[in-house]
PDB file of C-alpha atoms and ligand atoms in Angstrom:
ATOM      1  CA  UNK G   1     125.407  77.076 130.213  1.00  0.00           C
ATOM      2  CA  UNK G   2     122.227  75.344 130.437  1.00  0.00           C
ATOM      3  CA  UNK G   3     120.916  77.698 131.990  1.00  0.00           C
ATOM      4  CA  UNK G   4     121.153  80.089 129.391  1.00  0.00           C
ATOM      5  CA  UNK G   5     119.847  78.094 126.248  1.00  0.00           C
ATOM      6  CA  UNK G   6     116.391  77.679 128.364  1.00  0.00           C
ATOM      7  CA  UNK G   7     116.693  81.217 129.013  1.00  0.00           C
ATOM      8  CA  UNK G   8     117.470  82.505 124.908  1.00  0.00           C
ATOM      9  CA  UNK G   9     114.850  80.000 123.847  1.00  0.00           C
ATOM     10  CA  UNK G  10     112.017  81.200 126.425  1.00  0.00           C
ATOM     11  CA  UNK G  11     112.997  85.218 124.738  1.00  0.00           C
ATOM     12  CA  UNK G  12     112.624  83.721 121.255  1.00  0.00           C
ATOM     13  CA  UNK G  13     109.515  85.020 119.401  1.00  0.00           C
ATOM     14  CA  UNK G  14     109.921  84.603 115.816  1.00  0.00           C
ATOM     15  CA  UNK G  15     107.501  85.794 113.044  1.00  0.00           C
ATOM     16  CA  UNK G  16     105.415  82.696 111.913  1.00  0.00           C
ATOM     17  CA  UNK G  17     105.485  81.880 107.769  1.00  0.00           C
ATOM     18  CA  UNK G  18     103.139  79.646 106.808  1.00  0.00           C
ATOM     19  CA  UNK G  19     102.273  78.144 103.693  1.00  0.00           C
ATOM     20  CA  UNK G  20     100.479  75.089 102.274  1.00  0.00           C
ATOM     21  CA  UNK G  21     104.146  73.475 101.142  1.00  0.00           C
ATOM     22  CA  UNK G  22     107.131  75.204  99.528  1.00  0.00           C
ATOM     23  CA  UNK G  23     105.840  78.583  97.892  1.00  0.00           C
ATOM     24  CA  UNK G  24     105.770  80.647 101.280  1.00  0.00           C
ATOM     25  CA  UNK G  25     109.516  80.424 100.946  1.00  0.00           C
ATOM     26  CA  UNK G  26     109.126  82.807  98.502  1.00  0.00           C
ATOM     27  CA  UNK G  27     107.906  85.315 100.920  1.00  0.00           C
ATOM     28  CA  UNK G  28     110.532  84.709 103.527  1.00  0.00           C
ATOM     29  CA  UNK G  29     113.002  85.112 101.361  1.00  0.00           C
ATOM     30  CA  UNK G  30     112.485  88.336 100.342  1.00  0.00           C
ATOM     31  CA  UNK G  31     111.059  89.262 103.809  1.00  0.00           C
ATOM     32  CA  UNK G  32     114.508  87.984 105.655  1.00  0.00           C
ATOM     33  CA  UNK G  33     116.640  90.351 103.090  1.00  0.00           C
ATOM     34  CA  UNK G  34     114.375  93.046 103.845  1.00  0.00           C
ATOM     35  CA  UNK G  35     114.440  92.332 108.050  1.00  0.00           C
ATOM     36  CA  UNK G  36     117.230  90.052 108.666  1.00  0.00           C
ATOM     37  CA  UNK G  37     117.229  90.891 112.521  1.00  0.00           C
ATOM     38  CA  UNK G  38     113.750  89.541 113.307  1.00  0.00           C
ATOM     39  CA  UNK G  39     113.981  85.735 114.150  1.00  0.00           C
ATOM     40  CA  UNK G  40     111.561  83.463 111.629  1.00  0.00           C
ATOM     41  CA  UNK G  41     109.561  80.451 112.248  1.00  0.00           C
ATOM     42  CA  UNK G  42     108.498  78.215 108.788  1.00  0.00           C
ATOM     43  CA  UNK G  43     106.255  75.803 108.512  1.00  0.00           C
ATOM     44  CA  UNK G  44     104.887  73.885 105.122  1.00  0.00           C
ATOM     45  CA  UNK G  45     102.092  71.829 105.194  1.00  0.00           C
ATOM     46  CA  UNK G  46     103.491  69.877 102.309  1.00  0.00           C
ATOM     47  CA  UNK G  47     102.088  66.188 103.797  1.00  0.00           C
ATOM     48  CA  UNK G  48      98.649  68.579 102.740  1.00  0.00           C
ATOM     49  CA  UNK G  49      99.503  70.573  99.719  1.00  0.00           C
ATOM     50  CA  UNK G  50      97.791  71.240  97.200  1.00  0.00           C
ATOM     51  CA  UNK G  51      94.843  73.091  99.544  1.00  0.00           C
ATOM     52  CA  UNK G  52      94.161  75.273  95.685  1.00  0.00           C
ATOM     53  CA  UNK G  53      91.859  72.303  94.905  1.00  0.00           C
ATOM     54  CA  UNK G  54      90.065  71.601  98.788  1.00  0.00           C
ATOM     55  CA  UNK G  55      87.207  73.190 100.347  1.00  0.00           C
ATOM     56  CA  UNK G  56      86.594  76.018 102.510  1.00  0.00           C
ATOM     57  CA  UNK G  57      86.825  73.491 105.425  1.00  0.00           C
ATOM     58  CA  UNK G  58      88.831  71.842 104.299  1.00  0.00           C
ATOM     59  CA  UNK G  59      91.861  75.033 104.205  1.00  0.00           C
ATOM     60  CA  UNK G  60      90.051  76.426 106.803  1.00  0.00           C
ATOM     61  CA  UNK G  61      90.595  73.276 109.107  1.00  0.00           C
ATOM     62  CA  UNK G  62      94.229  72.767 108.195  1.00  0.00           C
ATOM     63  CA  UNK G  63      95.243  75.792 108.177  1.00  0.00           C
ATOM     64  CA  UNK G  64      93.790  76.729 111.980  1.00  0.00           C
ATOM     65  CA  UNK G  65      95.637  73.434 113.211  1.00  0.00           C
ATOM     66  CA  UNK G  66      98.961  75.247 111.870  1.00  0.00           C
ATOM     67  CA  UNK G  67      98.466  78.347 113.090  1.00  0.00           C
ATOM     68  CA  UNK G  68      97.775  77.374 116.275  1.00  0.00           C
ATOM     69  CA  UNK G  69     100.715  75.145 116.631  1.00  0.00           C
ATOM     70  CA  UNK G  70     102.409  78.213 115.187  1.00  0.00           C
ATOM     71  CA  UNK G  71     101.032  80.482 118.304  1.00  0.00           C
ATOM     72  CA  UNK G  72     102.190  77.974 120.644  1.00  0.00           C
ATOM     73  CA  UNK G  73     105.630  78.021 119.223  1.00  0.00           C
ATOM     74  CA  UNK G  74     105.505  81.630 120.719  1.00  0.00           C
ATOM     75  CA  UNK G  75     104.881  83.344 117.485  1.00  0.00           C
ATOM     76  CA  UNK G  76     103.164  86.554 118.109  1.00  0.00           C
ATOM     77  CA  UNK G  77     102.584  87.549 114.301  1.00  0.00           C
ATOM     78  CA  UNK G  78     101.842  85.020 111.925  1.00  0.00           C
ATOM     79  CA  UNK G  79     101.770  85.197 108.229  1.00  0.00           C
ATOM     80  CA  UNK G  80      99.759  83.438 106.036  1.00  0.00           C
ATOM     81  CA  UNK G  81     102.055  83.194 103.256  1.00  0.00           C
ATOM     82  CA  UNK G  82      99.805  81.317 100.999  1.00  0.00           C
ATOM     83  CA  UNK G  83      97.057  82.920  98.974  1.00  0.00           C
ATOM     84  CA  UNK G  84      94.505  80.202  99.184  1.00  0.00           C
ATOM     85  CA  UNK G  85      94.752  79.801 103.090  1.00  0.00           C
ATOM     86  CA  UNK G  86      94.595  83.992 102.538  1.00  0.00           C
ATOM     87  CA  UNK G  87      91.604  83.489 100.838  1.00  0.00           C
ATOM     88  CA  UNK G  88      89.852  80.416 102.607  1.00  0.00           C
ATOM     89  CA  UNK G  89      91.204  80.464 106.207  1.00  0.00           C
ATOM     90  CA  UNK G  90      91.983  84.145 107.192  1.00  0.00           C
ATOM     91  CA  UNK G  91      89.311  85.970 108.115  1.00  0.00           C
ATOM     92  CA  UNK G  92      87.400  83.131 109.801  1.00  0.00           C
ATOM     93  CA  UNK G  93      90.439  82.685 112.248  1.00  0.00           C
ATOM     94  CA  UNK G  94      91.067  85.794 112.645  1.00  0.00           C
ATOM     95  CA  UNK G  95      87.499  86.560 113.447  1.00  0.00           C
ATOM     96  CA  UNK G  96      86.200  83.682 115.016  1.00  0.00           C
ATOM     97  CA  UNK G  97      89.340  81.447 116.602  1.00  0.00           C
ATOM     98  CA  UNK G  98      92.366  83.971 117.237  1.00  0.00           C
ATOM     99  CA  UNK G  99      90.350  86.351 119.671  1.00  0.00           C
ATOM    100  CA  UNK G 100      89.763  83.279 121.969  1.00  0.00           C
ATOM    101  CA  UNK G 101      93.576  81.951 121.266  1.00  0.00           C
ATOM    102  CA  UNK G 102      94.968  85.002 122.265  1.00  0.00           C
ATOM    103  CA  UNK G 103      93.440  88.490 121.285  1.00  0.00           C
ATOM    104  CA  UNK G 104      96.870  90.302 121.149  1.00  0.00           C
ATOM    105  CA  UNK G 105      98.387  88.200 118.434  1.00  0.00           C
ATOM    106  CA  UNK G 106      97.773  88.759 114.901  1.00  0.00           C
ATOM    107  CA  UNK G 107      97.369  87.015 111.762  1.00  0.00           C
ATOM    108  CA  UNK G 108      98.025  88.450 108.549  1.00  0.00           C
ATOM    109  CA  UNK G 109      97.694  87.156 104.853  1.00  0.00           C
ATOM    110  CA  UNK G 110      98.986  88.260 101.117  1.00  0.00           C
ATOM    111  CA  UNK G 111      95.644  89.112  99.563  1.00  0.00           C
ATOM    112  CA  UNK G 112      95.215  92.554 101.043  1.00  0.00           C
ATOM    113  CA  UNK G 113      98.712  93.924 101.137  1.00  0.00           C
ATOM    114  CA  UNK G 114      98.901  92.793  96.866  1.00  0.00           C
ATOM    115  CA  UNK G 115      95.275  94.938  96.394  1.00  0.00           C
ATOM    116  CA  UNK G 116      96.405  98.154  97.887  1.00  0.00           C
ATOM    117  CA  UNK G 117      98.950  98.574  95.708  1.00  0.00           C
ATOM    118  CA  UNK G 118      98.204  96.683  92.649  1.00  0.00           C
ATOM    119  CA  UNK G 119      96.528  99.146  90.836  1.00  0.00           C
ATOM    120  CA  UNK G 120      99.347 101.408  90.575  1.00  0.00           C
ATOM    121  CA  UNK G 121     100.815  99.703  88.171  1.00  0.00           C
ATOM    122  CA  UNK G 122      98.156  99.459  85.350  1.00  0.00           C
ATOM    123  CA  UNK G 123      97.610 101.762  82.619  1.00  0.00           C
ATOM    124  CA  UNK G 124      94.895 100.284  81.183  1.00  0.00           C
ATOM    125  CA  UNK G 125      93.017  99.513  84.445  1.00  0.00           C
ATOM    126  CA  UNK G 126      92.852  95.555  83.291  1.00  0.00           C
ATOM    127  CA  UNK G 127      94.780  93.281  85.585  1.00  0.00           C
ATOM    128  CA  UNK G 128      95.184  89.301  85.511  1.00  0.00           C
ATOM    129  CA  UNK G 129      94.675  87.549  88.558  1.00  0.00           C
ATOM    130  CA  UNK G 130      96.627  83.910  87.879  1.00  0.00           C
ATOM    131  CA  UNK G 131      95.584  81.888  90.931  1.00  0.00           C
ATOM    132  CA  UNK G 132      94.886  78.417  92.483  1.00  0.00           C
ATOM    133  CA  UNK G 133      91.090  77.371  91.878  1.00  0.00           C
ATOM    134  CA  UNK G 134      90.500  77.699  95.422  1.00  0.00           C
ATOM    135  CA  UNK G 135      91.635  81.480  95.187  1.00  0.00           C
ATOM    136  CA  UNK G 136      89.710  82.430  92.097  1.00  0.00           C
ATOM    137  CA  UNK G 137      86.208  81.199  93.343  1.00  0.00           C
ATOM    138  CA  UNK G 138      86.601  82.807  96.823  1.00  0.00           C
ATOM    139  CA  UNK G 139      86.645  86.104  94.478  1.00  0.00           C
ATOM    140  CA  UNK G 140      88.900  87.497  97.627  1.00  0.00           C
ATOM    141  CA  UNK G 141      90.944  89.777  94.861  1.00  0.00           C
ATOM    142  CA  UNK G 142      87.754  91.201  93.193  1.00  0.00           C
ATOM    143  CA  UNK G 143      86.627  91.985  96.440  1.00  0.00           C
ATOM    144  CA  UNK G 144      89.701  93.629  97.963  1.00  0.00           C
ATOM    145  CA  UNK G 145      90.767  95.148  94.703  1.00  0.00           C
ATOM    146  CA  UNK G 146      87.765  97.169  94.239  1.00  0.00           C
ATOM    147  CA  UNK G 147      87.899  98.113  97.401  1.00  0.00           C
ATOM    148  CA  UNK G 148      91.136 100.492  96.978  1.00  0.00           C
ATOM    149  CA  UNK G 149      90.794 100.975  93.611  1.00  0.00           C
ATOM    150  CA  UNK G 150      87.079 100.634  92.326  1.00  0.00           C
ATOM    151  CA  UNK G 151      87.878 101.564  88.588  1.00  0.00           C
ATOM    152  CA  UNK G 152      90.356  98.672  88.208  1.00  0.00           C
ATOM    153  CA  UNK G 153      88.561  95.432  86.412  1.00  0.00           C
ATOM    154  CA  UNK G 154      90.551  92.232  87.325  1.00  0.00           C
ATOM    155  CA  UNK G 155      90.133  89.363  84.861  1.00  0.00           C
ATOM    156  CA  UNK G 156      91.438  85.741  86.935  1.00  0.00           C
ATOM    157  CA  UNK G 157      92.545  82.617  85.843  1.00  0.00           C
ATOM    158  CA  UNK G 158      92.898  79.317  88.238  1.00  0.00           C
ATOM    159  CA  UNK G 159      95.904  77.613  87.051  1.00  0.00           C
ATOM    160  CA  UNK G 160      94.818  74.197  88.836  1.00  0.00           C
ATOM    161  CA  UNK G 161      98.288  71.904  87.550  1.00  0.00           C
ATOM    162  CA  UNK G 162     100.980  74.458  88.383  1.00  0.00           C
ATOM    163  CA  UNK G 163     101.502  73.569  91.437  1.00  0.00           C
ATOM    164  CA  UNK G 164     101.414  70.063  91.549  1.00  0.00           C
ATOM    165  CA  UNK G 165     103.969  70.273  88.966  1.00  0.00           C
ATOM    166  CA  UNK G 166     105.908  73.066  90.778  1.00  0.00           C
ATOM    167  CA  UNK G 167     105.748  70.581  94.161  1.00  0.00           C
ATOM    168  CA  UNK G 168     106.916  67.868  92.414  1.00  0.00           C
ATOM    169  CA  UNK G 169     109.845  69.388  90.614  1.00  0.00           C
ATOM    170  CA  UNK G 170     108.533  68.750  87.120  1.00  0.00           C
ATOM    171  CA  UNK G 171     107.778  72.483  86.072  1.00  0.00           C
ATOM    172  CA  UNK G 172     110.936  71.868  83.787  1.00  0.00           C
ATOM    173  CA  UNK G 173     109.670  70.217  81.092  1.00  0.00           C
ATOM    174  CA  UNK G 174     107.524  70.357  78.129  1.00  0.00           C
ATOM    175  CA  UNK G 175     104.939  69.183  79.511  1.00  0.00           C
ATOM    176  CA  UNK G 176     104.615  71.947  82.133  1.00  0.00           C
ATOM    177  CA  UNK G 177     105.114  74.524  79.436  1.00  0.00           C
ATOM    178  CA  UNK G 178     101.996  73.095  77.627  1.00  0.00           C
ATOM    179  CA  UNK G 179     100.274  74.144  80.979  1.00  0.00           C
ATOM    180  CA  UNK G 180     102.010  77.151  81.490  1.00  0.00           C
ATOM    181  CA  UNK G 181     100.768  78.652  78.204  1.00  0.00           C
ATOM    182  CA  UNK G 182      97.190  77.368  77.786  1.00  0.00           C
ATOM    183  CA  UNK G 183      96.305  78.818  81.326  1.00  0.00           C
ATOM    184  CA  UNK G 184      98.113  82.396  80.513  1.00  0.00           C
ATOM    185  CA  UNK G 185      95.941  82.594  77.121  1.00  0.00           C
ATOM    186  CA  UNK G 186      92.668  82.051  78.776  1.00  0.00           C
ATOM    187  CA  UNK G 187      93.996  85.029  81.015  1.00  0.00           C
ATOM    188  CA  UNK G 188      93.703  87.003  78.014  1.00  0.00           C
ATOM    189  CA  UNK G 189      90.881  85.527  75.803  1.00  0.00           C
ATOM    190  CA  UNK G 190      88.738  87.003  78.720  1.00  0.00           C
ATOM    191  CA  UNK G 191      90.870  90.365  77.549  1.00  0.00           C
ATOM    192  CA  UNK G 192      93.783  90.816  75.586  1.00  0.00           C
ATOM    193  CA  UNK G 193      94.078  94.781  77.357  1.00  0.00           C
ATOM    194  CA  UNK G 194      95.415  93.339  80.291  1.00  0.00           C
ATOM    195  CA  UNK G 195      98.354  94.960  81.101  1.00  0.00           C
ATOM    196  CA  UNK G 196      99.743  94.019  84.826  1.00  0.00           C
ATOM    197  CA  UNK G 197      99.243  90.370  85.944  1.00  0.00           C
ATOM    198  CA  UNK G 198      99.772  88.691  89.375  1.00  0.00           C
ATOM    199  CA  UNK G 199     101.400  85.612  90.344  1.00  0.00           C
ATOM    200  CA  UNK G 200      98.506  85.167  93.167  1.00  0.00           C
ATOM    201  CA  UNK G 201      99.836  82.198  94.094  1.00  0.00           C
ATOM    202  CA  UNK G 202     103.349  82.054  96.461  1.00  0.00           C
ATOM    203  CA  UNK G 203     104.545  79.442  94.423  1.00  0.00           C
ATOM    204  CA  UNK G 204     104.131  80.956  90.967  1.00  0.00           C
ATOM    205  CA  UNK G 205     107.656  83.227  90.969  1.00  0.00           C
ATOM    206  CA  UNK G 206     109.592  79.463  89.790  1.00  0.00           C
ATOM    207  CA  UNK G 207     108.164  79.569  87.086  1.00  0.00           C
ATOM    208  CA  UNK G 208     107.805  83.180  86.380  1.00  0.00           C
ATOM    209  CA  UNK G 209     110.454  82.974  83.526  1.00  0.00           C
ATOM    210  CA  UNK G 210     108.115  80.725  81.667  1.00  0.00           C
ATOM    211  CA  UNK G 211     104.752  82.616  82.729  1.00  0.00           C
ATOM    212  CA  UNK G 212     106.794  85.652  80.827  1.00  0.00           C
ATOM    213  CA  UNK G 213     107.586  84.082  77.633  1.00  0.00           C
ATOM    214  CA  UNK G 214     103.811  82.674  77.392  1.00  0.00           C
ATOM    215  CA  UNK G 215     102.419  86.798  78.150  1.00  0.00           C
ATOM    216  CA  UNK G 216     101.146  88.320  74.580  1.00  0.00           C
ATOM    217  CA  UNK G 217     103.828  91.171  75.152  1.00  0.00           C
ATOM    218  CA  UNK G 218     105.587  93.184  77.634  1.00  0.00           C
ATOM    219  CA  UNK G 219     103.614  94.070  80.763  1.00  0.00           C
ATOM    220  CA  UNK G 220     104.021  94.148  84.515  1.00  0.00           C
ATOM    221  CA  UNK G 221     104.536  90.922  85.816  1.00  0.00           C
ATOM    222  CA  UNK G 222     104.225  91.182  89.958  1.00  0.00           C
ATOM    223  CA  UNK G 223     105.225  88.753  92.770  1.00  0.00           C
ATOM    224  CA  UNK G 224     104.181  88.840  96.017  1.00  0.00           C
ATOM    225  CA  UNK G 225     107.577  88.464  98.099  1.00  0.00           C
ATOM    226  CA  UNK G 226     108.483  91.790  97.722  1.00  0.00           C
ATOM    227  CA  UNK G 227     105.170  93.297  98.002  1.00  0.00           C
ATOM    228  CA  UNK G 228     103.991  91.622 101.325  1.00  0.00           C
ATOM    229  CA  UNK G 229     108.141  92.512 103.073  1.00  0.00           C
ATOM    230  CA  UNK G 230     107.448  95.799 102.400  1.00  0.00           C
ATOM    231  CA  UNK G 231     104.100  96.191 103.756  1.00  0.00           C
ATOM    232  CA  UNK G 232     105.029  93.786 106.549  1.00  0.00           C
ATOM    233  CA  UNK G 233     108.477  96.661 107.310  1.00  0.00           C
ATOM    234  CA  UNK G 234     105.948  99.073 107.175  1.00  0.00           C
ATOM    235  CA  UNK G 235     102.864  97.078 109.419  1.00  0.00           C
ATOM    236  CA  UNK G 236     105.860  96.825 112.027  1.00  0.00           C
ATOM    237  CA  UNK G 237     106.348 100.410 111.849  1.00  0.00           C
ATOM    238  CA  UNK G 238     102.807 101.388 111.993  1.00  0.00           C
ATOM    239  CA  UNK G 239     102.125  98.805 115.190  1.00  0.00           C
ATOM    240  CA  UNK G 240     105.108  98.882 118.034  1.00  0.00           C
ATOM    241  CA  UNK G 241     103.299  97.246 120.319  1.00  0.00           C
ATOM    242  CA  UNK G 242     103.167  94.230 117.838  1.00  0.00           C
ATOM    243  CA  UNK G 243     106.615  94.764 116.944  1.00  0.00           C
ATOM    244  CA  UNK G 244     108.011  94.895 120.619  1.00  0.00           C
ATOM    245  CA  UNK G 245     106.763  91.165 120.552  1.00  0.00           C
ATOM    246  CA  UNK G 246     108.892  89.756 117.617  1.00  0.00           C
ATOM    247  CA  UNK G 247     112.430  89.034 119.309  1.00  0.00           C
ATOM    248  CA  UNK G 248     116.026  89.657 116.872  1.00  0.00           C
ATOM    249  CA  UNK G 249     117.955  87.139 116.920  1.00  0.00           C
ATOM    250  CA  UNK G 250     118.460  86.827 113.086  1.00  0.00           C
ATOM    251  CA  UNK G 251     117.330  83.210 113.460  1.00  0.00           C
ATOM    252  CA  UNK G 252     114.976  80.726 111.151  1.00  0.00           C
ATOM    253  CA  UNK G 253     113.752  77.448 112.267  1.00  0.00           C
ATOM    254  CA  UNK G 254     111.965  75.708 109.530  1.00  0.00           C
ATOM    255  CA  UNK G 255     109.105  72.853 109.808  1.00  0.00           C
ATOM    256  CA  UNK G 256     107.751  70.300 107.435  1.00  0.00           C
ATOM    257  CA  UNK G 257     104.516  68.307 107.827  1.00  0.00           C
ATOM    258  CA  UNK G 258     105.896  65.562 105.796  1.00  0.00           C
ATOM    259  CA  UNK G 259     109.706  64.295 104.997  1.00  0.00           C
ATOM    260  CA  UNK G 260     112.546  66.357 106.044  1.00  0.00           C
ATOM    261  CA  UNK G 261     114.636  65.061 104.067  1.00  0.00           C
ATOM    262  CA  UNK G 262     112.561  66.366 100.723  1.00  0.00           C
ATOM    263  CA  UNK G 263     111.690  69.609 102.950  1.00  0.00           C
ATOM    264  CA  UNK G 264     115.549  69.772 103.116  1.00  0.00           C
ATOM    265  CA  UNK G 265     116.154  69.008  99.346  1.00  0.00           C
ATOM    266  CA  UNK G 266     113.120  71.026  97.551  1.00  0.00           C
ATOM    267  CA  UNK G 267     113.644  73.919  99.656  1.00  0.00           C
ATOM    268  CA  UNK G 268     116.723  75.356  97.784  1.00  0.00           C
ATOM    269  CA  UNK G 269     115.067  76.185  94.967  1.00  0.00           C
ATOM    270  CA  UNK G 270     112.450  78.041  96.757  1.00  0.00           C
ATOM    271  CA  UNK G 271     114.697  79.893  99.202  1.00  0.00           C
ATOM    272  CA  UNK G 272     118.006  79.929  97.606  1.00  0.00           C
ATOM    273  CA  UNK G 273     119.810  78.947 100.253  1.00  0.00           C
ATOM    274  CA  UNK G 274     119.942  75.335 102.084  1.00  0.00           C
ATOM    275  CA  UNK G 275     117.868  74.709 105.056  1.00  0.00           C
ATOM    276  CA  UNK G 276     117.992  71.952 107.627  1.00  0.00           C
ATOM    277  CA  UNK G 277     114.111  71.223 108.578  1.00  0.00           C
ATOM    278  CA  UNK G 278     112.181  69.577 111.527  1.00  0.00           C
ATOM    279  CA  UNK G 279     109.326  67.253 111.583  1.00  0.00           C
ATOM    280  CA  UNK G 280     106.127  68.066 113.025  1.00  0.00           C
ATOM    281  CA  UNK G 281     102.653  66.095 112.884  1.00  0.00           C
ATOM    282  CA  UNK G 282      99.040  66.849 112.810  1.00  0.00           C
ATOM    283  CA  UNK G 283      97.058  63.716 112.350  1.00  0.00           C
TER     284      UNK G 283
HETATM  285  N1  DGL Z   1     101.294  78.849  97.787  1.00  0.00           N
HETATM  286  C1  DGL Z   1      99.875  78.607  97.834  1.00  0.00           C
HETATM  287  C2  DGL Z   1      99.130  79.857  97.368  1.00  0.00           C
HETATM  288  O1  DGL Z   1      99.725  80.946  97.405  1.00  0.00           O
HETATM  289  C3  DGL Z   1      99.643  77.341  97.069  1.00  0.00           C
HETATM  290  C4  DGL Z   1      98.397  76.740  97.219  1.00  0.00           C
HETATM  291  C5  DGL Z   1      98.234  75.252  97.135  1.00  0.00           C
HETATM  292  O2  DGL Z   1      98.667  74.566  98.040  1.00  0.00           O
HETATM  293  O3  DGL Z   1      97.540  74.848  96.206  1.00  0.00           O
HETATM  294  O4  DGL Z   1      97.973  79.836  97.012  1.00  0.00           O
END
């Protein structure tokens, strides 16, 4: 019997999730009801989070420690389910770390996946970027927007409290709301012809309800879960030899950098469903 648990775990090679704490639940969950047959790793650097306020280096540095971990853990595709490691980390380890990791695994983020398609949905060719600071000054989304659709103007706004208050479970309160609305007006005091606005931040859909009551009117208001498990089906589609190396066995494992017990708590409301985390350290 032993045997065999050595041998299932050497097969397992579950698609990495990563995220600076809670929000890349978000993404999982909607990627799991998409594939459920792939097997998933987690991992939330929550001991870490917020990286929307840090430096470049900063993200950059704590985000290639979890990724590699992640790569060890046999993951041959790993998602960066976080927009500010997306915007901060990505390209530098993809570029300049993964090829001497292992050149055959890939890293993928949220940015690019949300600009290809994110100008389908405007009208008036305005869209509202509402980020983490760190996202907004990288100016990843005014890059990679106008890259597939040059006519689009995107108008951002870093929402810098939302999710320290979304982390620390106080998003329902008055308080919050305050925040919630002063950050969506700037959106539109830059301009009120916005019509489509991304939450470009994976922890932004808890509080969507609220972001919607603070919008001017009725517009498009996007999340990312359902945008990057669709373009991750079809990525798997497009690359077999990538998708040969992801093992189904339906299975998640999840991993905190800080408490479990909180990891286990907090990540209900993210995921919708219970989880029962491990510890793992970096420092
Ligand atoms: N979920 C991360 C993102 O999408 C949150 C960033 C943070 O830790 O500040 O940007």
């Amino acid at each position: 019997m032993d045997g065999f648990f050595i041998f299932a775990a050497k097969i397992m090679k579950p698609i990495g999730i990563f995220d600076s704490g809670y929000g890349g639940l978000t993404v999982l969950r909607e990627i799991r009801s998409l594939m459920p047959q792939y097997d998933y790793l987690y991992l939330g650097d929550n001991a870490r989070t917020p990286y929307g306020t840090r430096s470049f280096e900063t993200v950059y540095r704590y985000t290639k420690q979890c990724v590699k971990w992640m790569l060890e853990q046999d993951c041959h595709l790993v998602i960066l389910a976080c927009n500010t490691a997306s915007a901060k980390a990505l390209r530098t380890i993809q570029q300049r770390d993964l090829p001497g990791w292992n050149p055959e695994k890939r890293i993928l983020g949220v940015i690019r996946p949300t600009a290809e398609i994110i100008g389908n949905y405007t009208s008036t060719g305005k869209v509202g970027i509402l980020a983490t600071t760190g996202t907004v000054n990288s100016g990843s989304y005014i890059i990679e927007i106008s890259h597939f659709f040059p006519g689009v103007s995107v108008y951002q706004q870093a929402c810098p409290l939302w999710v320290p208050l979304i982390e620390n479970n106080l998003f329902n309160n008055e308080g919050a709301d305050f925040f919630i609305r002063q950050d969506v007006n700037y959106l539109f005091e830059q301009q009120p012809d916005i019509d489509t606005v991304l939450l470009g931040c994976t922890h932004y859909p808890l509080i969507a309800d609220k972001i919607e009551k603070a919008l001017p009117g009725q517009m498009q208001l996007l999340s990312q879960g359902q945008i990057t498990a669709s373009s991750l089906q079809s990525y798997l589609r497009r690359h077999p030899e990538i998708d040969r190396e992801c093992s189904r066995g339906g299975t998640m494992q999840f991993f905190t950098t800080d408490s479990r017990e909180d990891f286990d708590r907090h990540s209900k409301l993210f995921f919708g469903e219970g989880v029962r985390s491990r510890h793992i350290d970096f420092e």
